[in-house]
mmCIF file of C-alpha atoms in Angstrom:
data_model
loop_
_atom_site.group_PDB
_atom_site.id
_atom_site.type_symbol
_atom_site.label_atom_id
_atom_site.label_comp_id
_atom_site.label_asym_id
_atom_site.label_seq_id
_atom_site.Cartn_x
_atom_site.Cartn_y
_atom_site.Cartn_z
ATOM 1 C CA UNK A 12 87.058 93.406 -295.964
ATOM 2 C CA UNK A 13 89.679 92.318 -298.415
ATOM 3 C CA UNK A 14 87.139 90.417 -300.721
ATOM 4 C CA UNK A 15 84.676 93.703 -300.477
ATOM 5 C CA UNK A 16 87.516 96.262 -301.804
ATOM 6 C CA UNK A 17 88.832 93.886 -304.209
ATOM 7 C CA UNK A 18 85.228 93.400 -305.763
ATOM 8 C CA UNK A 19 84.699 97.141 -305.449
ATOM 9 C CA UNK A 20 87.952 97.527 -307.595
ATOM 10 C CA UNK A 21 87.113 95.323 -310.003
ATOM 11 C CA UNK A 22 83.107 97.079 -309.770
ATOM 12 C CA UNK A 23 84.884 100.042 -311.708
ATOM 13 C CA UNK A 24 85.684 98.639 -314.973
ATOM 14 C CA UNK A 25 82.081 97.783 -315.634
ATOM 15 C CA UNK A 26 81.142 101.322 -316.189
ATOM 16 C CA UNK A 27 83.488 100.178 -319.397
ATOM 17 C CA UNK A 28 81.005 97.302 -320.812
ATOM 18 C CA UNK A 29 77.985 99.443 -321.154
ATOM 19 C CA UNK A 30 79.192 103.456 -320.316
ATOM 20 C CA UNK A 31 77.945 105.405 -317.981
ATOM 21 C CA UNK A 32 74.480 106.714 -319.849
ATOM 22 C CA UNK A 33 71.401 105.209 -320.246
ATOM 23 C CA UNK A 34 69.212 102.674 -318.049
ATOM 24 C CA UNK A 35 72.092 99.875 -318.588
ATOM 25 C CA UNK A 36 74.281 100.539 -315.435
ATOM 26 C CA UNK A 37 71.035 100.608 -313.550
ATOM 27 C CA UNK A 38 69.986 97.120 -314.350
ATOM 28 C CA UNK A 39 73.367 95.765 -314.089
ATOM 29 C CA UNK A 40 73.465 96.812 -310.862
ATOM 30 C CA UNK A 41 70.155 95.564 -309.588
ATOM 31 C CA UNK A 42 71.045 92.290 -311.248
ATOM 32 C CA UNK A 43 73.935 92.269 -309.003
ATOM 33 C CA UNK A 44 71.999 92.825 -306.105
ATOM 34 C CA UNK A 45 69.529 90.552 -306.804
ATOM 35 C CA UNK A 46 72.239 87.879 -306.915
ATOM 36 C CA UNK A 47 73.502 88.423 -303.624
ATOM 37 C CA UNK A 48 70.462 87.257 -302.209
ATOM 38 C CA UNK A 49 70.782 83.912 -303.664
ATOM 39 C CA UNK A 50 73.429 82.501 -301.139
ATOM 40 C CA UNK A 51 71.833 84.445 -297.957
ATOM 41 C CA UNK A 52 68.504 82.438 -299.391
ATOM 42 C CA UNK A 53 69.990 78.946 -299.674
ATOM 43 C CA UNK A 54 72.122 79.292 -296.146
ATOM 44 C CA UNK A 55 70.683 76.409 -293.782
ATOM 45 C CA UNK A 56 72.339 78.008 -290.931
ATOM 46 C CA UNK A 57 70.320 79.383 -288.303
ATOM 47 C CA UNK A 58 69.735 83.213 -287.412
ATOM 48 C CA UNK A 59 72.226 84.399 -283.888
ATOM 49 C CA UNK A 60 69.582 85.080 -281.299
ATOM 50 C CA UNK A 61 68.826 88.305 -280.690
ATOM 51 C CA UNK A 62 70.204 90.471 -277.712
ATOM 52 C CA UNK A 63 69.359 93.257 -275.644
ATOM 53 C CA UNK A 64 72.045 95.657 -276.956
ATOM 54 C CA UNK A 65 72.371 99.108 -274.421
ATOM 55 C CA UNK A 66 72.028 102.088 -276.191
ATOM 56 C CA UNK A 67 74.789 104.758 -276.665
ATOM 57 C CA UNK A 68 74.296 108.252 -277.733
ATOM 58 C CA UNK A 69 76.477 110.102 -279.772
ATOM 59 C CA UNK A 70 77.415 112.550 -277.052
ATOM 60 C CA UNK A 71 78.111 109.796 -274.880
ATOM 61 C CA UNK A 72 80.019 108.470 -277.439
ATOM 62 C CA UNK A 73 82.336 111.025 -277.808
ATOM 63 C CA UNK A 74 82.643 111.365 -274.187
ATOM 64 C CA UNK A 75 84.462 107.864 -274.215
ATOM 65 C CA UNK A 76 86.117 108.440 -277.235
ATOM 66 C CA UNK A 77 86.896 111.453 -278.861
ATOM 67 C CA UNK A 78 89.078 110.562 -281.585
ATOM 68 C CA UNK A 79 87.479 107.281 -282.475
ATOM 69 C CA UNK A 80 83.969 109.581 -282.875
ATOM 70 C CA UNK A 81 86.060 111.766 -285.068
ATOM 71 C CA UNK A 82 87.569 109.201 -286.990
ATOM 72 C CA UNK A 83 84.351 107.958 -287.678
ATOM 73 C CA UNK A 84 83.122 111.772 -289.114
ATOM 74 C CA UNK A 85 86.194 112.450 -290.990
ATOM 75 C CA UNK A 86 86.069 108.926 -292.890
ATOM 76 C CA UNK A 87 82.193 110.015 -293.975
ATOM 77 C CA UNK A 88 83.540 113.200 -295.041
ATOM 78 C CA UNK A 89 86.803 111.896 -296.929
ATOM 79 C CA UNK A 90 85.525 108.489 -298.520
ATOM 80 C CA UNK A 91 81.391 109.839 -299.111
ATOM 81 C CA UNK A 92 83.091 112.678 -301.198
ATOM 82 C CA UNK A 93 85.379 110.166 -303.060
ATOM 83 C CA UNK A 94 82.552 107.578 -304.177
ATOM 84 C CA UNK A 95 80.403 110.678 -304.926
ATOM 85 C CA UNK A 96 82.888 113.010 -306.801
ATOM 86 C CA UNK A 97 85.769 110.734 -307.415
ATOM 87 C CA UNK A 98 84.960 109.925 -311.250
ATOM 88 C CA UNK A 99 84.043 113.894 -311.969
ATOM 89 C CA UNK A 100 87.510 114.782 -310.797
ATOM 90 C CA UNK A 101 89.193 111.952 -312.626
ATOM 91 C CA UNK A 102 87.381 113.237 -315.982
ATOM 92 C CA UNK A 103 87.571 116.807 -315.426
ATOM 93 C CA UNK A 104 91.610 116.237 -315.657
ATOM 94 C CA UNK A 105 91.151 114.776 -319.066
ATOM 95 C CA UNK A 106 90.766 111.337 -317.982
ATOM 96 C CA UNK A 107 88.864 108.569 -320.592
ATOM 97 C CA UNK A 108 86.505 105.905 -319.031
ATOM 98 C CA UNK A 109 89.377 103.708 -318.628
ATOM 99 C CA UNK A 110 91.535 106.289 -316.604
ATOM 100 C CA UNK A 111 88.447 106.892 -314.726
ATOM 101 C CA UNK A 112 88.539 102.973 -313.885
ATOM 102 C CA UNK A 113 92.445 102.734 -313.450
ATOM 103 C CA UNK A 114 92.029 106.002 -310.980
ATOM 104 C CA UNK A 115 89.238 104.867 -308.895
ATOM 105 C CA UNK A 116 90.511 101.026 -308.702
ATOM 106 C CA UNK A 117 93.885 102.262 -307.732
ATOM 107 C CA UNK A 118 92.124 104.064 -304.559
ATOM 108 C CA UNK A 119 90.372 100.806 -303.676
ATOM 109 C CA UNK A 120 93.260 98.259 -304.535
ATOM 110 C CA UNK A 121 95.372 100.460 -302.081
ATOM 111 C CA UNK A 122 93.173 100.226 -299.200
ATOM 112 C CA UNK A 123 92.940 96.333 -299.608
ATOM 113 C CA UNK A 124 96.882 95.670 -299.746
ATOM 114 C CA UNK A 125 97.466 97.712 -296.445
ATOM 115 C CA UNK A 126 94.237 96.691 -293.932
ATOM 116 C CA UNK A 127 96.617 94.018 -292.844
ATOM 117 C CA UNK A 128 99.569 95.796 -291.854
ATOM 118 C CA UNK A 129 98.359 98.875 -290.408
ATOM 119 C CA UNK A 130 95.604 96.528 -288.484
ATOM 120 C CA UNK A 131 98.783 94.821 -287.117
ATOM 121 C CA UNK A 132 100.851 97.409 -286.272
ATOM 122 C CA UNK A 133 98.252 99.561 -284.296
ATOM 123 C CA UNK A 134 97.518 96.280 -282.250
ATOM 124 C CA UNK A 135 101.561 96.674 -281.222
ATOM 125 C CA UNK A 136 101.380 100.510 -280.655
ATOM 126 C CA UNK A 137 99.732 103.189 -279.461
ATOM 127 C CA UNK A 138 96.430 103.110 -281.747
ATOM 128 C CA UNK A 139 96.494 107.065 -281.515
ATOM 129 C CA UNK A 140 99.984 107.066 -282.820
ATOM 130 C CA UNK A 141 98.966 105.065 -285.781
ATOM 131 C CA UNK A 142 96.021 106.674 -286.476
ATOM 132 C CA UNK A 143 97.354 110.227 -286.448
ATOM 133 C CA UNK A 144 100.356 108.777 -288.763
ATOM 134 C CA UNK A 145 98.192 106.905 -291.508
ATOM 135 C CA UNK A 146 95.685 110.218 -291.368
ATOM 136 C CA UNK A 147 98.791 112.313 -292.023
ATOM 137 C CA UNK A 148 100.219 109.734 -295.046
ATOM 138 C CA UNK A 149 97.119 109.911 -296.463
ATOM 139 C CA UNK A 150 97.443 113.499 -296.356
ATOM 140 C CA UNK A 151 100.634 113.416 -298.064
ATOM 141 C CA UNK A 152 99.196 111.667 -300.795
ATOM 142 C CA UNK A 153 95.866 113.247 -301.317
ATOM 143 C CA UNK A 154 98.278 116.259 -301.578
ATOM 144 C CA UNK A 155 100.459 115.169 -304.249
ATOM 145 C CA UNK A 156 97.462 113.233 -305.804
ATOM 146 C CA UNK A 157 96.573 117.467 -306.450
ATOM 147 C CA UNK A 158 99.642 118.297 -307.364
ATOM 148 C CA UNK A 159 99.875 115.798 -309.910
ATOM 149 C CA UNK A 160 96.171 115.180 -311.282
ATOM 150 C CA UNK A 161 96.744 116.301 -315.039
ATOM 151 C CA UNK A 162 100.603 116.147 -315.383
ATOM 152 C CA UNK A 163 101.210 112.865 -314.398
ATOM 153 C CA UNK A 164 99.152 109.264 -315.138
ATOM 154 C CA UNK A 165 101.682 107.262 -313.922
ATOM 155 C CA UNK A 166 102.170 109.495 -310.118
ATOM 156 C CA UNK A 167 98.976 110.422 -309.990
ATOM 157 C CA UNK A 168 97.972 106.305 -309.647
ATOM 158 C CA UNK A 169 100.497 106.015 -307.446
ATOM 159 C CA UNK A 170 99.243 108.491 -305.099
ATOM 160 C CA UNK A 171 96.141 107.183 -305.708
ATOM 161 C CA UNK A 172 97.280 103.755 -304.181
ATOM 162 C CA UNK A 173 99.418 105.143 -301.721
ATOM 163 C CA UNK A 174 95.934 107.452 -300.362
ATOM 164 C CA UNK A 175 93.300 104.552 -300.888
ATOM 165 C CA UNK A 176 95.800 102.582 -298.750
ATOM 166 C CA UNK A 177 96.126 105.538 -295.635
ATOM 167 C CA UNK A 178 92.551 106.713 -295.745
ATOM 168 C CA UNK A 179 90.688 103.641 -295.957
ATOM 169 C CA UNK A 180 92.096 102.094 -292.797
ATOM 170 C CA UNK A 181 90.988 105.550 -290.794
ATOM 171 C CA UNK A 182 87.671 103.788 -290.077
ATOM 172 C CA UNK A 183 88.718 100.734 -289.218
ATOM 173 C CA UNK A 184 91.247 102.283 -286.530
ATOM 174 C CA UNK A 185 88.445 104.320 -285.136
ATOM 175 C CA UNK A 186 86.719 101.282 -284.692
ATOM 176 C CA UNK A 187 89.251 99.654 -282.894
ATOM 177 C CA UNK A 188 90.505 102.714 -280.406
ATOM 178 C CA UNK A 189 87.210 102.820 -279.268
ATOM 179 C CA UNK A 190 86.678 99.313 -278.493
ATOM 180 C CA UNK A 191 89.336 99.422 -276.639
ATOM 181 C CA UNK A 192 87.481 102.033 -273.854
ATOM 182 C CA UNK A 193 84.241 99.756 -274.009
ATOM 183 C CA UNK A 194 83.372 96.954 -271.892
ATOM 184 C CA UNK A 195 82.070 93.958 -274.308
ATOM 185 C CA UNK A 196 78.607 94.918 -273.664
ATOM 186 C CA UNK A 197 78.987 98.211 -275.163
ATOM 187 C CA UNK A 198 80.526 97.178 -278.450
ATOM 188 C CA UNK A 199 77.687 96.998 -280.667
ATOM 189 C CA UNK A 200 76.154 100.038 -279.428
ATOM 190 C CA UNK A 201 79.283 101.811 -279.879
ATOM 191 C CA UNK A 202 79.408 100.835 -283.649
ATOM 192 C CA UNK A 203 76.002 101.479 -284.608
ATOM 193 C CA UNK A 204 76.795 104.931 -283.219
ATOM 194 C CA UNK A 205 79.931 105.087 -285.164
ATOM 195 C CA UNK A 206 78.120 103.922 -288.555
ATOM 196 C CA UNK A 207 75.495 107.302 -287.587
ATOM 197 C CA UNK A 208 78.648 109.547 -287.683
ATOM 198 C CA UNK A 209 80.094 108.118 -290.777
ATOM 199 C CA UNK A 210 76.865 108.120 -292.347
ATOM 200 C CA UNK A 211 76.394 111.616 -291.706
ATOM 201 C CA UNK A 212 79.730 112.592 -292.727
ATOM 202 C CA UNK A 213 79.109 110.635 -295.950
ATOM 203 C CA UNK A 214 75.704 112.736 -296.614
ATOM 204 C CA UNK A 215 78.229 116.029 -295.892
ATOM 205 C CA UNK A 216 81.193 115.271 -297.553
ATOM 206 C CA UNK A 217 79.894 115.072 -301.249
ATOM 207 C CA UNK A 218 77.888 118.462 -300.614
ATOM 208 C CA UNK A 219 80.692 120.224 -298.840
ATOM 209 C CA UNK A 220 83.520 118.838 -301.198
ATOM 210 C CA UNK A 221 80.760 119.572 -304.162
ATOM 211 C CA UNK A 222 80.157 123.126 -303.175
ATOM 212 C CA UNK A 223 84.088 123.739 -302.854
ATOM 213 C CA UNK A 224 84.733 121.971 -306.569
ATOM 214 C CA UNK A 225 81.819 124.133 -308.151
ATOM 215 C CA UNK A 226 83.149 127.574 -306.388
ATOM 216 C CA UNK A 227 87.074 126.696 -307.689
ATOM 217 C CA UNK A 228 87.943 123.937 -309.617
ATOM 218 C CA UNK A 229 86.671 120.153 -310.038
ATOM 219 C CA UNK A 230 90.581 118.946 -309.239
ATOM 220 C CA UNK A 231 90.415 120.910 -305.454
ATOM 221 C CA UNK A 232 88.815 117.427 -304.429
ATOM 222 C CA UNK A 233 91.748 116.055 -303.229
ATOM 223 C CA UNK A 234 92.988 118.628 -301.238
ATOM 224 C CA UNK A 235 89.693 118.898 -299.744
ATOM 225 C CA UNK A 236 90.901 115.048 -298.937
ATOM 226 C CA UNK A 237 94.533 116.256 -297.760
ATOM 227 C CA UNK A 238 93.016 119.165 -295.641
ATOM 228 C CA UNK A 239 90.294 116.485 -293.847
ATOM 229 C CA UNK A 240 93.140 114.025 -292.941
ATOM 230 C CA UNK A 241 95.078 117.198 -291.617
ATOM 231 C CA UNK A 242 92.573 118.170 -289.198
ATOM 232 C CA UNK A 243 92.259 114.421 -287.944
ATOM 233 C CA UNK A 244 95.517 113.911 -287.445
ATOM 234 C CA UNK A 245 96.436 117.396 -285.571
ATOM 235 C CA UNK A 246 93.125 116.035 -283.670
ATOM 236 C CA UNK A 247 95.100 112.995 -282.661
ATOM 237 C CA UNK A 248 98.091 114.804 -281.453
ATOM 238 C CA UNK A 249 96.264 116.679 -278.854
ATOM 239 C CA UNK A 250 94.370 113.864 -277.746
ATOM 240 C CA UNK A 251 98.224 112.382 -276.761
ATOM 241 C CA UNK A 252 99.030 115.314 -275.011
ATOM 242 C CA UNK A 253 95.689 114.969 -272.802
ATOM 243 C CA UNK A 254 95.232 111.614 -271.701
ATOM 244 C CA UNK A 255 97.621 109.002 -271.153
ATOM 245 C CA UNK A 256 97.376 105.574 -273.804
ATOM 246 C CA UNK A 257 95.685 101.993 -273.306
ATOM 247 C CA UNK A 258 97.726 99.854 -271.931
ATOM 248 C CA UNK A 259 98.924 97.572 -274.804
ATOM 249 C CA UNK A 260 97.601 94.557 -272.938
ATOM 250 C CA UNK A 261 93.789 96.055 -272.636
ATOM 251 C CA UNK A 262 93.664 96.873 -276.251
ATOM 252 C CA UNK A 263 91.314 94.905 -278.350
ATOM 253 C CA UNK A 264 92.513 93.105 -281.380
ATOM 254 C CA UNK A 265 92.257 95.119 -285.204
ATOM 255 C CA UNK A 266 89.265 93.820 -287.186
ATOM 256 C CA UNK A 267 89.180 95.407 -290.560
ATOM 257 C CA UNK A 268 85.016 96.616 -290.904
ATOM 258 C CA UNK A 269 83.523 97.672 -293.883
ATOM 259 C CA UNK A 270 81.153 101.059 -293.260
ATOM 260 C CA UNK A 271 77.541 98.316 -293.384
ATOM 261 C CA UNK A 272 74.591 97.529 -291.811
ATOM 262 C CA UNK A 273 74.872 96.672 -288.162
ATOM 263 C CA UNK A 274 73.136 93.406 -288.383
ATOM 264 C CA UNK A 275 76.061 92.220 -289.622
ATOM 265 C CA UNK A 276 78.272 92.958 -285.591
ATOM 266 C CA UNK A 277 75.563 90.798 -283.932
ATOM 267 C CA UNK A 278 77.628 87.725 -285.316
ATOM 268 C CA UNK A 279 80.938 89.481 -283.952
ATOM 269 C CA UNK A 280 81.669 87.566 -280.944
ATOM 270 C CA UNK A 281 83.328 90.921 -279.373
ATOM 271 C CA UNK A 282 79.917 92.030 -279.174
ATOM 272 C CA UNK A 283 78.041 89.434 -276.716
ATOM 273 C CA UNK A 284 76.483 91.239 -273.873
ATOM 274 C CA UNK A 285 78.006 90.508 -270.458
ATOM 275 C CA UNK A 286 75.863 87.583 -268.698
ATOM 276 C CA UNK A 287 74.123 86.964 -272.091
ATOM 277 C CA UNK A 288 76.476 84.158 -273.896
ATOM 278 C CA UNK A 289 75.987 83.667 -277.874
ATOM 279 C CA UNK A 290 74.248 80.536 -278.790
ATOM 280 C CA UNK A 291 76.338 77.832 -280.365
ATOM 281 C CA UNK A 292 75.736 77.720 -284.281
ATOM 282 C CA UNK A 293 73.492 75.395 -285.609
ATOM 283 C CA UNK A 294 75.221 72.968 -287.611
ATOM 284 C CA UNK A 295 73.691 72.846 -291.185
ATOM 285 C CA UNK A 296 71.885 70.009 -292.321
ATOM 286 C CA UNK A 297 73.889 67.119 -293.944
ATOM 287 C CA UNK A 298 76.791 67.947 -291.766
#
């Protein structure tokens, strides 16, 4: 997760080598992708065997775990609206290219430096607790990120940080609260469900947050952000007043997951189905 944000920060200064018009971005990006077929092409490793994996619907779902199901939403709303809409509100507030780079790095670089600590402190606490405090902080921020967004440089990239570092650990905590209500059978149906909800909340969020910026202003984006973290973490407060917590010793460990295919869980051991063991790797040839 750490190598994925840091490349996605350092993704944003390439609009800066060719701008953002023309076919040029386009091919650079393709070329990119193209390259990251290379090492998946050369692995000698062999493919996990495929499992039957039980099926979980979305109400079901939600049924075992409210707030993780919502968690999983609100980060589709929140983050689909900031890759979508982020650089318009950095350049409607007079920002250059380079701002727009420094703003939407800053985001990124934030969520990268605090994975780690939130991941270990929720694995020590109450995950509800934590989530409900980092959705609130990253209220705070998105807040003063509107406050701030043409006044400031300086606070407004520190906001920036201080939000990218709050909101982009919301899905990985939803994640990992509802794990800990599934038996190990259930995991990789549970996160295929909880990709669908933060995929739909990231078709949503740039059309809801759009429709908002084009009835009022361009900089309401990140209170749109502030008043989505709001509504998760008040969510989180009443689901501790109606259900008592995991015990600390039944919660699963924090695994910071990036919002991708679900091909990619089958090689999460957390996910083997009960009375089906994973197949040891095949060692690569050479070894």
């Amino acid at each position: 997760m750490t190598i994925n944000l840091l490349a996605l920060a350092v993704g944003q200064y390439l609009s800066l080598v060719y701008g953002v018009a023309g076919v040029a971005p386009f091919a650079l990006v393709a070329i990119f992708f193209a390259l990251a077929l290379v090492p998946v092409a050369l692995t000698r490793m062999q493919a996990p065997a495929h499992v039957a994996v039980p099926e979980l619907g979305l109400r079901r779902l939600y049924g075992i775990s409210p707030l993780g199901a919502t968690g999983a939403l609100v980060t589709g709303l929140t983050n689909g609206a900031f890759w979508g809409l982020g650089p318009l509100f950095a350049s409607s507030i007079g920002l250059h290219a380079s701002g727009v780079a420094f703003f939407m790095s800053g985001v990124i670089l934030g969520g990268a430096l605090l994975q780690w600590p939130i991941g270990h402190y929720s694995d020590r606490y109450d995950r509800r607790r934590v989530l409900a405090g980092v959705s609130l902080a990253g209220a705070v921020a998105a807040a003063a990120a509107f406050v701030l967004a043409g006044t400031s440089l300086a606070g407004l990239l520190v906001a920036a940080i201080v939000y990218g570092g709050f909101s982009f650990s919301v899905y990985s905590l939803s994640v990992a609260h509802t794990n800990d209500h599934l038996d190990p059978g259930e995991i990789l149906g549970a996160t295929r469900g909880l990709l669908m909800l933060s995929g739909i909340g990231s078709t949503v969020g740039p059309l809801l947050a759009g429709l908002i910026m084009d009835l009022s202003t361009p900089r309401i984006l990140m209170a749109y952000m502030a008043l989505m973290l709001m509504v998760l973490a008040g969510f989180a407060a009443l689901r501790m007043r109606v259900s008592a917590p995991i015990p600390l010793a039944e919660q699963a460990e924090f695994v910071p997951l990036a919002r991708t295919s679900p091909e990619m869980l089958e090689l999460d051991p957390r996910a083997e189905v009960e009375g089906e063991p994973s197949p040891e790797p095949a060692a690569e040839e050479g070894s």
